[in-house]
Amino acid sequence: MPPATWLPRDPRLLQIAFLSTFLMLGVGWLGFDVPPWQPPLIALTACATQWAMTRWMRTPPAGYLSPIITSLGLSLLLRTDAFWVGPFAAAVAISSKFLLRARGKHLFNPTNLGLVVAMLLTQHAWCSPSQWGHGAAQWGWFAAFGLAVAHRSFRSDVSLAFLGAWVLLKAARVFYLGAPWTSLQHQLSAGGLILFTFFMISDPKTTPDHRAGRVLFAVAVAGLAFFLLHGLWWQNALVWSLALLSPFTPLIDRLLPANRFQWPSGGASPRTDACASPSSQPA
């Protein structure tokens, strides 16, 4: 029996398993400053928002796997010194799936938008990429797991395109500055980069439908993030770059039309084109 058949059909289950592992690793081993009550509170808010928005907008029920993934992502990346910021970010993230849509598709990765809005509107939110440390071997394993999830979601192309562009840009800068190549390894072995590459930019519901469009989008996110980080010295440049370029996804979909992604739901094995007509479901 091929190993792929051992995995659950719905890649969101793999995402939940891996993100939960990351969170336990961070809290239990890396010493993340995350109060034990915060992840459950964020998850409860995300699921309650999904329930309320589904009834208010009268959309077909889409389940609670996506809100759980969003709450895990926020628990991993968002840091705050106020108890209400996490639930606020979760409510914004889930509401955006229902309210900020174009051609039946939500515009922003929910975790990404929740982070950005929380950092923009409050003085109590920040994202700390250095919290993950720089252990190359351990993050190599997590990158392999993340690639498995992205491949299951038919979005390994956008992850690899982004990572390839980011590595090339970083390598070019190291070469230009004459810096030691060990500094490149240090920059690329950050856990925050792995999370962004395989669990945020690879979101199949918010990336362009056509493969060429996804590659274009990934390279553009890497290029803008590089400019924001090294040209304007912005912190969390990857998060800001994705938020700034996500509204262009409908334009890319119009220029490069392709079948819309749908999460698998029972029955036969998922098709490689993952096709379906545009859906009114938020997730």
PDB file of C-alpha atoms in Angstrom, residues 5-267:
ATOM      1  CA  THR A   5      -2.814   6.221   1.403  1.00  0.00           C
ATOM      2  CA  TRP A   6      -2.019   6.102   5.141  1.00  0.00           C
ATOM      3  CA  LEU A   7      -2.554   9.836   5.434  1.00  0.00           C
ATOM      4  CA  PRO A   8      -6.011  11.385   5.959  1.00  0.00           C
ATOM      5  CA  ARG A   9      -7.672  12.667   2.805  1.00  0.00           C
ATOM      6  CA  ASP A  10      -8.324  16.088   4.279  1.00  0.00           C
ATOM      7  CA  PRO A  11      -4.952  17.906   4.573  1.00  0.00           C
ATOM      8  CA  ARG A  12      -6.388  20.119   7.299  1.00  0.00           C
ATOM      9  CA  LEU A  13      -6.145  17.171   9.697  1.00  0.00           C
ATOM     10  CA  LEU A  14      -2.420  16.980   8.972  1.00  0.00           C
ATOM     11  CA  GLN A  15      -2.123  20.716   9.469  1.00  0.00           C
ATOM     12  CA  ILE A  16      -3.822  20.493  12.858  1.00  0.00           C
ATOM     13  CA  ALA A  17      -1.544  17.621  13.896  1.00  0.00           C
ATOM     14  CA  PHE A  18       1.638  19.423  12.878  1.00  0.00           C
ATOM     15  CA  LEU A  19       0.654  22.856  14.199  1.00  0.00           C
ATOM     16  CA  SER A  20      -0.359  21.290  17.513  1.00  0.00           C
ATOM     17  CA  THR A  21       3.067  19.646  17.639  1.00  0.00           C
ATOM     18  CA  PHE A  22       4.740  22.981  16.924  1.00  0.00           C
ATOM     19  CA  LEU A  23       2.735  24.648  19.675  1.00  0.00           C
ATOM     20  CA  MET A  24       3.559  21.959  22.238  1.00  0.00           C
ATOM     21  CA  LEU A  25       7.222  22.148  21.202  1.00  0.00           C
ATOM     22  CA  GLY A  26       7.234  25.917  21.605  1.00  0.00           C
ATOM     23  CA  VAL A  27       5.490  25.980  24.964  1.00  0.00           C
ATOM     24  CA  GLY A  28       7.135  22.896  26.432  1.00  0.00           C
ATOM     25  CA  TRP A  29      10.678  23.132  25.066  1.00  0.00           C
ATOM     26  CA  LEU A  30      11.440  26.539  23.580  1.00  0.00           C
ATOM     27  CA  GLY A  31       9.815  28.482  26.409  1.00  0.00           C
ATOM     28  CA  PHE A  32       7.268  30.484  24.429  1.00  0.00           C
ATOM     29  CA  ASP A  33       5.645  33.185  26.502  1.00  0.00           C
ATOM     30  CA  VAL A  34       2.155  31.751  25.980  1.00  0.00           C
ATOM     31  CA  PRO A  35      -0.209  31.509  28.982  1.00  0.00           C
ATOM     32  CA  PRO A  36      -1.858  28.056  29.065  1.00  0.00           C
ATOM     33  CA  TRP A  37      -5.331  29.587  28.840  1.00  0.00           C
ATOM     34  CA  GLN A  38      -4.588  31.608  25.705  1.00  0.00           C
ATOM     35  CA  PRO A  39      -4.711  28.925  22.944  1.00  0.00           C
ATOM     36  CA  PRO A  40      -8.066  27.489  24.183  1.00  0.00           C
ATOM     37  CA  LEU A  41      -9.519  31.014  24.420  1.00  0.00           C
ATOM     38  CA  ILE A  42      -8.408  31.834  20.874  1.00  0.00           C
ATOM     39  CA  ALA A  43      -9.799  28.508  19.586  1.00  0.00           C
ATOM     40  CA  LEU A  44     -13.119  29.041  21.352  1.00  0.00           C
ATOM     41  CA  THR A  45     -13.437  32.536  19.886  1.00  0.00           C
ATOM     42  CA  ALA A  46     -12.561  31.333  16.391  1.00  0.00           C
ATOM     43  CA  CYS A  47     -15.114  28.507  16.465  1.00  0.00           C
ATOM     44  CA  ALA A  48     -17.806  30.751  17.979  1.00  0.00           C
ATOM     45  CA  THR A  49     -17.183  33.356  15.273  1.00  0.00           C
ATOM     46  CA  GLN A  50     -17.437  30.683  12.576  1.00  0.00           C
ATOM     47  CA  TRP A  51     -20.732  29.483  14.069  1.00  0.00           C
ATOM     48  CA  ALA A  52     -22.177  33.002  14.336  1.00  0.00           C
ATOM     49  CA  MET A  53     -21.062  34.167  10.886  1.00  0.00           C
ATOM     50  CA  THR A  54     -22.368  30.989   9.237  1.00  0.00           C
ATOM     51  CA  ARG A  55     -25.833  31.659  10.635  1.00  0.00           C
ATOM     52  CA  TRP A  56     -25.758  35.408  10.066  1.00  0.00           C
ATOM     53  CA  MET A  57     -24.620  35.090   6.438  1.00  0.00           C
ATOM     54  CA  ARG A  58     -26.793  31.990   5.896  1.00  0.00           C
ATOM     55  CA  THR A  59     -23.959  30.092   4.227  1.00  0.00           C
ATOM     56  CA  PRO A  60     -23.652  26.291   4.148  1.00  0.00           C
ATOM     57  CA  PRO A  61     -21.879  24.915   7.256  1.00  0.00           C
ATOM     58  CA  ALA A  62     -18.180  24.453   6.538  1.00  0.00           C
ATOM     59  CA  GLY A  63     -17.149  22.731   9.771  1.00  0.00           C
ATOM     60  CA  TYR A  64     -14.575  23.863  12.288  1.00  0.00           C
ATOM     61  CA  LEU A  65     -11.284  22.507  10.971  1.00  0.00           C
ATOM     62  CA  SER A  66     -10.269  25.816   9.394  1.00  0.00           C
ATOM     63  CA  PRO A  67     -11.035  27.887  12.550  1.00  0.00           C
ATOM     64  CA  ILE A  68      -8.941  25.446  14.583  1.00  0.00           C
ATOM     65  CA  ILE A  69      -6.042  25.845  12.137  1.00  0.00           C
ATOM     66  CA  THR A  70      -6.378  29.627  12.339  1.00  0.00           C
ATOM     67  CA  SER A  71      -6.407  29.549  16.138  1.00  0.00           C
ATOM     68  CA  LEU A  72      -3.291  27.345  16.207  1.00  0.00           C
ATOM     69  CA  GLY A  73      -1.526  29.701  13.810  1.00  0.00           C
ATOM     70  CA  LEU A  74      -2.411  32.724  15.940  1.00  0.00           C
ATOM     71  CA  SER A  75      -1.336  30.933  19.117  1.00  0.00           C
ATOM     72  CA  LEU A  76       2.033  30.178  17.504  1.00  0.00           C
ATOM     73  CA  LEU A  77       2.748  33.598  16.045  1.00  0.00           C
ATOM     74  CA  LEU A  78       0.855  36.269  17.975  1.00  0.00           C
ATOM     75  CA  ARG A  79       2.340  37.601  21.188  1.00  0.00           C
ATOM     76  CA  THR A  80       0.450  40.008  23.420  1.00  0.00           C
ATOM     77  CA  ASP A  81       0.365  41.387  26.928  1.00  0.00           C
ATOM     78  CA  ALA A  82      -3.424  41.878  26.919  1.00  0.00           C
ATOM     79  CA  PHE A  83      -5.858  38.974  27.276  1.00  0.00           C
ATOM     80  CA  TRP A  84      -8.361  40.326  24.743  1.00  0.00           C
ATOM     81  CA  VAL A  85      -5.970  40.718  21.799  1.00  0.00           C
ATOM     82  CA  GLY A  86      -5.857  37.009  20.936  1.00  0.00           C
ATOM     83  CA  PRO A  87      -9.665  36.615  20.810  1.00  0.00           C
ATOM     84  CA  PHE A  88      -9.906  39.908  18.904  1.00  0.00           C
ATOM     85  CA  ALA A  89      -7.429  38.666  16.271  1.00  0.00           C
ATOM     86  CA  ALA A  90      -9.325  35.364  16.008  1.00  0.00           C
ATOM     87  CA  ALA A  91     -12.664  37.143  15.503  1.00  0.00           C
ATOM     88  CA  VAL A  92     -11.168  39.389  12.809  1.00  0.00           C
ATOM     89  CA  ALA A  93      -9.509  36.423  11.084  1.00  0.00           C
ATOM     90  CA  ILE A  94     -12.644  34.276  10.872  1.00  0.00           C
ATOM     91  CA  SER A  95     -14.993  37.172  10.046  1.00  0.00           C
ATOM     92  CA  SER A  96     -12.785  38.134   7.118  1.00  0.00           C
ATOM     93  CA  LYS A  97     -13.531  34.799   5.427  1.00  0.00           C
ATOM     94  CA  PHE A  98     -17.183  35.787   5.216  1.00  0.00           C
ATOM     95  CA  LEU A  99     -16.898  39.531   4.634  1.00  0.00           C
ATOM     96  CA  LEU A 100     -13.789  40.099   2.481  1.00  0.00           C
ATOM     97  CA  ARG A 101     -14.444  38.007  -0.583  1.00  0.00           C
ATOM     98  CA  ALA A 102     -14.059  38.237  -4.351  1.00  0.00           C
ATOM     99  CA  ARG A 103     -15.602  35.844  -6.859  1.00  0.00           C
ATOM    100  CA  GLY A 104     -16.567  33.358  -4.125  1.00  0.00           C
ATOM    101  CA  LYS A 105     -13.098  33.287  -2.564  1.00  0.00           C
ATOM    102  CA  HIS A 106     -11.847  35.009   0.568  1.00  0.00           C
ATOM    103  CA  LEU A 107      -9.036  37.458  -0.028  1.00  0.00           C
ATOM    104  CA  PHE A 108      -6.745  37.017   2.958  1.00  0.00           C
ATOM    105  CA  ASN A 109      -5.215  34.114   4.785  1.00  0.00           C
ATOM    106  CA  PRO A 110      -7.164  34.407   8.072  1.00  0.00           C
ATOM    107  CA  THR A 111      -4.149  34.004  10.363  1.00  0.00           C
ATOM    108  CA  ASN A 112      -2.188  36.545   8.356  1.00  0.00           C
ATOM    109  CA  LEU A 113      -4.985  39.130   8.492  1.00  0.00           C
ATOM    110  CA  GLY A 114      -5.615  38.548  12.200  1.00  0.00           C
ATOM    111  CA  LEU A 115      -1.936  39.196  12.941  1.00  0.00           C
ATOM    112  CA  VAL A 116      -1.770  42.310  10.766  1.00  0.00           C
ATOM    113  CA  VAL A 117      -4.963  43.901  12.137  1.00  0.00           C
ATOM    114  CA  ALA A 118      -3.962  43.182  15.736  1.00  0.00           C
ATOM    115  CA  MET A 119      -0.541  44.792  15.199  1.00  0.00           C
ATOM    116  CA  LEU A 120      -2.024  47.769  13.341  1.00  0.00           C
ATOM    117  CA  LEU A 121      -4.868  48.610  15.710  1.00  0.00           C
ATOM    118  CA  THR A 122      -3.387  47.865  19.117  1.00  0.00           C
ATOM    119  CA  GLN A 123      -0.202  48.584  21.000  1.00  0.00           C
ATOM    120  CA  HIS A 124      -0.388  45.162  22.634  1.00  0.00           C
ATOM    121  CA  ALA A 125       0.377  42.797  19.734  1.00  0.00           C
ATOM    122  CA  TRP A 126       3.604  41.709  18.128  1.00  0.00           C
ATOM    123  CA  CYS A 127       5.121  38.766  16.286  1.00  0.00           C
ATOM    124  CA  SER A 128       8.510  37.398  17.382  1.00  0.00           C
ATOM    125  CA  PRO A 129      10.250  35.253  14.734  1.00  0.00           C
ATOM    126  CA  SER A 130      13.321  34.771  16.960  1.00  0.00           C
ATOM    127  CA  GLN A 131      11.257  32.856  19.509  1.00  0.00           C
ATOM    128  CA  TRP A 132      11.857  29.716  17.450  1.00  0.00           C
ATOM    129  CA  GLY A 133      15.631  29.633  17.660  1.00  0.00           C
ATOM    130  CA  HIS A 134      17.810  28.531  14.750  1.00  0.00           C
ATOM    131  CA  GLY A 135      18.313  24.771  14.984  1.00  0.00           C
ATOM    132  CA  ALA A 136      18.844  23.748  11.361  1.00  0.00           C
ATOM    133  CA  ALA A 137      18.356  20.009  11.886  1.00  0.00           C
ATOM    134  CA  GLN A 138      15.103  20.252  13.814  1.00  0.00           C
ATOM    135  CA  TRP A 139      13.640  22.789  11.396  1.00  0.00           C
ATOM    136  CA  GLY A 140      14.682  20.587   8.506  1.00  0.00           C
ATOM    137  CA  TRP A 141      12.418  17.889   9.907  1.00  0.00           C
ATOM    138  CA  PHE A 142       9.575  20.341  10.324  1.00  0.00           C
ATOM    139  CA  ALA A 143      10.102  21.604   6.793  1.00  0.00           C
ATOM    140  CA  ALA A 144       9.762  18.023   5.534  1.00  0.00           C
ATOM    141  CA  PHE A 145       6.498  17.603   7.444  1.00  0.00           C
ATOM    142  CA  GLY A 146       5.267  20.960   6.189  1.00  0.00           C
ATOM    143  CA  LEU A 147       6.067  20.019   2.613  1.00  0.00           C
ATOM    144  CA  ALA A 148       4.013  16.847   3.055  1.00  0.00           C
ATOM    145  CA  VAL A 149       1.030  18.941   4.170  1.00  0.00           C
ATOM    146  CA  ALA A 150       1.455  21.446   1.337  1.00  0.00           C
ATOM    147  CA  HIS A 151       1.732  18.622  -1.186  1.00  0.00           C
ATOM    148  CA  ARG A 152      -1.465  17.066   0.177  1.00  0.00           C
ATOM    149  CA  SER A 153      -3.170  20.444  -0.365  1.00  0.00           C
ATOM    150  CA  PHE A 154      -1.822  20.663  -3.945  1.00  0.00           C
ATOM    151  CA  ARG A 155       0.100  23.788  -2.971  1.00  0.00           C
ATOM    152  CA  SER A 156       3.694  22.567  -2.691  1.00  0.00           C
ATOM    153  CA  ASP A 157       4.402  24.626  -5.825  1.00  0.00           C
ATOM    154  CA  VAL A 158       3.712  27.944  -4.103  1.00  0.00           C
ATOM    155  CA  SER A 159       5.752  26.929  -1.034  1.00  0.00           C
ATOM    156  CA  LEU A 160       8.744  25.833  -3.110  1.00  0.00           C
ATOM    157  CA  ALA A 161       8.545  28.864  -5.409  1.00  0.00           C
ATOM    158  CA  PHE A 162       8.491  31.228  -2.437  1.00  0.00           C
ATOM    159  CA  LEU A 163      11.296  29.408  -0.618  1.00  0.00           C
ATOM    160  CA  GLY A 164      13.431  29.254  -3.768  1.00  0.00           C
ATOM    161  CA  ALA A 165      13.018  32.983  -4.433  1.00  0.00           C
ATOM    162  CA  TRP A 166      13.682  33.844  -0.785  1.00  0.00           C
ATOM    163  CA  VAL A 167      16.855  31.734  -0.657  1.00  0.00           C
ATOM    164  CA  LEU A 168      18.151  33.268  -3.891  1.00  0.00           C
ATOM    165  CA  LEU A 169      17.510  36.814  -2.674  1.00  0.00           C
ATOM    166  CA  LYS A 170      19.137  36.132   0.663  1.00  0.00           C
ATOM    167  CA  ALA A 171      22.116  34.409  -0.970  1.00  0.00           C
ATOM    168  CA  ALA A 172      22.570  37.315  -3.380  1.00  0.00           C
ATOM    169  CA  ARG A 173      22.626  39.750  -0.460  1.00  0.00           C
ATOM    170  CA  VAL A 174      25.186  37.657   1.434  1.00  0.00           C
ATOM    171  CA  PHE A 175      27.350  37.511  -1.709  1.00  0.00           C
ATOM    172  CA  TYR A 176      26.967  41.273  -2.319  1.00  0.00           C
ATOM    173  CA  LEU A 177      27.921  42.149   1.252  1.00  0.00           C
ATOM    174  CA  GLY A 178      30.741  39.616   1.387  1.00  0.00           C
ATOM    175  CA  ALA A 179      29.267  38.168   4.572  1.00  0.00           C
ATOM    176  CA  PRO A 180      30.134  34.624   5.742  1.00  0.00           C
ATOM    177  CA  TRP A 181      27.841  31.947   4.270  1.00  0.00           C
ATOM    178  CA  THR A 182      27.114  30.677   7.756  1.00  0.00           C
ATOM    179  CA  SER A 183      24.975  33.796   8.202  1.00  0.00           C
ATOM    180  CA  LEU A 184      22.759  32.578   5.344  1.00  0.00           C
ATOM    181  CA  GLN A 185      22.247  29.254   7.099  1.00  0.00           C
ATOM    182  CA  HIS A 186      21.375  31.124  10.292  1.00  0.00           C
ATOM    183  CA  GLN A 187      18.758  33.248   8.507  1.00  0.00           C
ATOM    184  CA  LEU A 188      17.151  30.290   6.737  1.00  0.00           C
ATOM    185  CA  SER A 189      16.886  27.998   9.746  1.00  0.00           C
ATOM    186  CA  ALA A 190      14.309  30.164  11.538  1.00  0.00           C
ATOM    187  CA  GLY A 191      11.122  28.396  12.565  1.00  0.00           C
ATOM    188  CA  GLY A 192       9.011  31.410  11.649  1.00  0.00           C
ATOM    189  CA  LEU A 193      10.145  31.078   8.030  1.00  0.00           C
ATOM    190  CA  ILE A 194       9.148  27.405   7.983  1.00  0.00           C
ATOM    191  CA  LEU A 195       5.703  28.190   9.381  1.00  0.00           C
ATOM    192  CA  PHE A 196       5.152  30.974   6.873  1.00  0.00           C
ATOM    193  CA  THR A 197       6.335  28.857   3.931  1.00  0.00           C
ATOM    194  CA  PHE A 198       4.326  25.712   4.567  1.00  0.00           C
ATOM    195  CA  PHE A 199       1.364  26.840   6.656  1.00  0.00           C
ATOM    196  CA  MET A 200       0.517  30.403   5.612  1.00  0.00           C
ATOM    197  CA  ILE A 201       1.441  31.350   2.057  1.00  0.00           C
ATOM    198  CA  SER A 202       0.450  27.837   0.914  1.00  0.00           C
ATOM    199  CA  ASP A 203      -3.207  28.302   1.959  1.00  0.00           C
ATOM    200  CA  PRO A 204      -5.101  26.696  -0.969  1.00  0.00           C
ATOM    201  CA  LYS A 205      -8.189  28.855  -0.389  1.00  0.00           C
ATOM    202  CA  THR A 206      -6.395  32.191  -0.830  1.00  0.00           C
ATOM    203  CA  THR A 207      -3.640  31.456  -3.362  1.00  0.00           C
ATOM    204  CA  PRO A 208      -4.207  31.863  -7.126  1.00  0.00           C
ATOM    205  CA  ASP A 209      -5.987  28.999  -8.858  1.00  0.00           C
ATOM    206  CA  HIS A 210      -3.520  28.554 -11.732  1.00  0.00           C
ATOM    207  CA  ARG A 211      -0.083  27.077 -11.029  1.00  0.00           C
ATOM    208  CA  ALA A 212       1.708  29.802 -13.001  1.00  0.00           C
ATOM    209  CA  GLY A 213      -0.259  32.379 -11.032  1.00  0.00           C
ATOM    210  CA  ARG A 214       0.774  30.790  -7.746  1.00  0.00           C
ATOM    211  CA  VAL A 215       4.443  30.835  -8.726  1.00  0.00           C
ATOM    212  CA  LEU A 216       4.143  34.496  -9.763  1.00  0.00           C
ATOM    213  CA  PHE A 217       2.398  35.319  -6.499  1.00  0.00           C
ATOM    214  CA  ALA A 218       5.005  33.486  -4.387  1.00  0.00           C
ATOM    215  CA  VAL A 219       7.928  35.217  -6.093  1.00  0.00           C
ATOM    216  CA  ALA A 220       6.215  38.602  -5.683  1.00  0.00           C
ATOM    217  CA  VAL A 221       5.663  37.987  -1.949  1.00  0.00           C
ATOM    218  CA  ALA A 222       9.332  37.039  -1.528  1.00  0.00           C
ATOM    219  CA  GLY A 223      10.504  40.093  -3.486  1.00  0.00           C
ATOM    220  CA  LEU A 224       8.323  42.573  -1.608  1.00  0.00           C
ATOM    221  CA  ALA A 225       9.237  41.025   1.748  1.00  0.00           C
ATOM    222  CA  PHE A 226      12.939  41.300   0.880  1.00  0.00           C
ATOM    223  CA  PHE A 227      12.485  45.000   0.050  1.00  0.00           C
ATOM    224  CA  LEU A 228      10.470  45.681   3.205  1.00  0.00           C
ATOM    225  CA  LEU A 229      13.056  43.899   5.366  1.00  0.00           C
ATOM    226  CA  HIS A 230      16.294  45.148   3.877  1.00  0.00           C
ATOM    227  CA  GLY A 231      15.143  48.360   2.169  1.00  0.00           C
ATOM    228  CA  LEU A 232      12.715  49.777   4.724  1.00  0.00           C
ATOM    229  CA  TRP A 233      13.835  47.706   7.749  1.00  0.00           C
ATOM    230  CA  TRP A 234      10.318  46.530   8.576  1.00  0.00           C
ATOM    231  CA  GLN A 235       9.936  43.836  11.180  1.00  0.00           C
ATOM    232  CA  ASN A 236       7.747  40.828  10.241  1.00  0.00           C
ATOM    233  CA  ALA A 237       8.255  41.623   6.560  1.00  0.00           C
ATOM    234  CA  LEU A 238       6.885  38.260   5.375  1.00  0.00           C
ATOM    235  CA  VAL A 239       3.593  38.808   7.183  1.00  0.00           C
ATOM    236  CA  TRP A 240       3.189  42.347   5.822  1.00  0.00           C
ATOM    237  CA  SER A 241       4.154  41.354   2.290  1.00  0.00           C
ATOM    238  CA  LEU A 242       1.550  38.601   2.138  1.00  0.00           C
ATOM    239  CA  ALA A 243      -1.159  40.928   3.480  1.00  0.00           C
ATOM    240  CA  LEU A 244      -0.277  43.666   0.970  1.00  0.00           C
ATOM    241  CA  LEU A 245      -0.248  41.362  -2.067  1.00  0.00           C
ATOM    242  CA  SER A 246      -3.223  39.101  -1.250  1.00  0.00           C
ATOM    243  CA  PRO A 247      -5.767  41.571  -2.760  1.00  0.00           C
ATOM    244  CA  PHE A 248      -4.098  40.974  -6.153  1.00  0.00           C
ATOM    245  CA  THR A 249      -5.077  37.295  -6.173  1.00  0.00           C
ATOM    246  CA  PRO A 250      -8.481  37.928  -7.861  1.00  0.00           C
ATOM    247  CA  LEU A 251      -6.663  39.827 -10.630  1.00  0.00           C
ATOM    248  CA  ILE A 252      -4.255  36.916 -11.140  1.00  0.00           C
ATOM    249  CA  ASP A 253      -7.209  34.509 -11.182  1.00  0.00           C
ATOM    250  CA  ARG A 254      -8.863  36.627 -13.862  1.00  0.00           C
ATOM    251  CA  LEU A 255      -5.716  36.739 -16.022  1.00  0.00           C
ATOM    252  CA  LEU A 256      -4.867  33.059 -15.443  1.00  0.00           C
ATOM    253  CA  PRO A 257      -8.153  31.217 -14.876  1.00  0.00           C
ATOM    254  CA  ALA A 258      -8.162  27.661 -13.571  1.00  0.00           C
ATOM    255  CA  ASN A 259     -10.318  25.315 -11.520  1.00  0.00           C
ATOM    256  CA  ARG A 260     -11.071  26.375  -7.956  1.00  0.00           C
ATOM    257  CA  PHE A 261      -9.696  24.362  -5.021  1.00  0.00           C
ATOM    258  CA  GLN A 262     -12.141  22.563  -2.744  1.00  0.00           C
ATOM    259  CA  TRP A 263     -11.374  20.668   0.435  1.00  0.00           C
ATOM    260  CA  PRO A 264     -12.038  16.914  -0.021  1.00  0.00           C
ATOM    261  CA  SER A 265     -15.175  15.564   1.621  1.00  0.00           C
ATOM    262  CA  GLY A 266     -15.560  11.799   1.684  1.00  0.00           C
ATOM    263  CA  GLY A 267     -15.854   9.443  -1.246  1.00  0.00           C
TER     264      GLY A 267
END
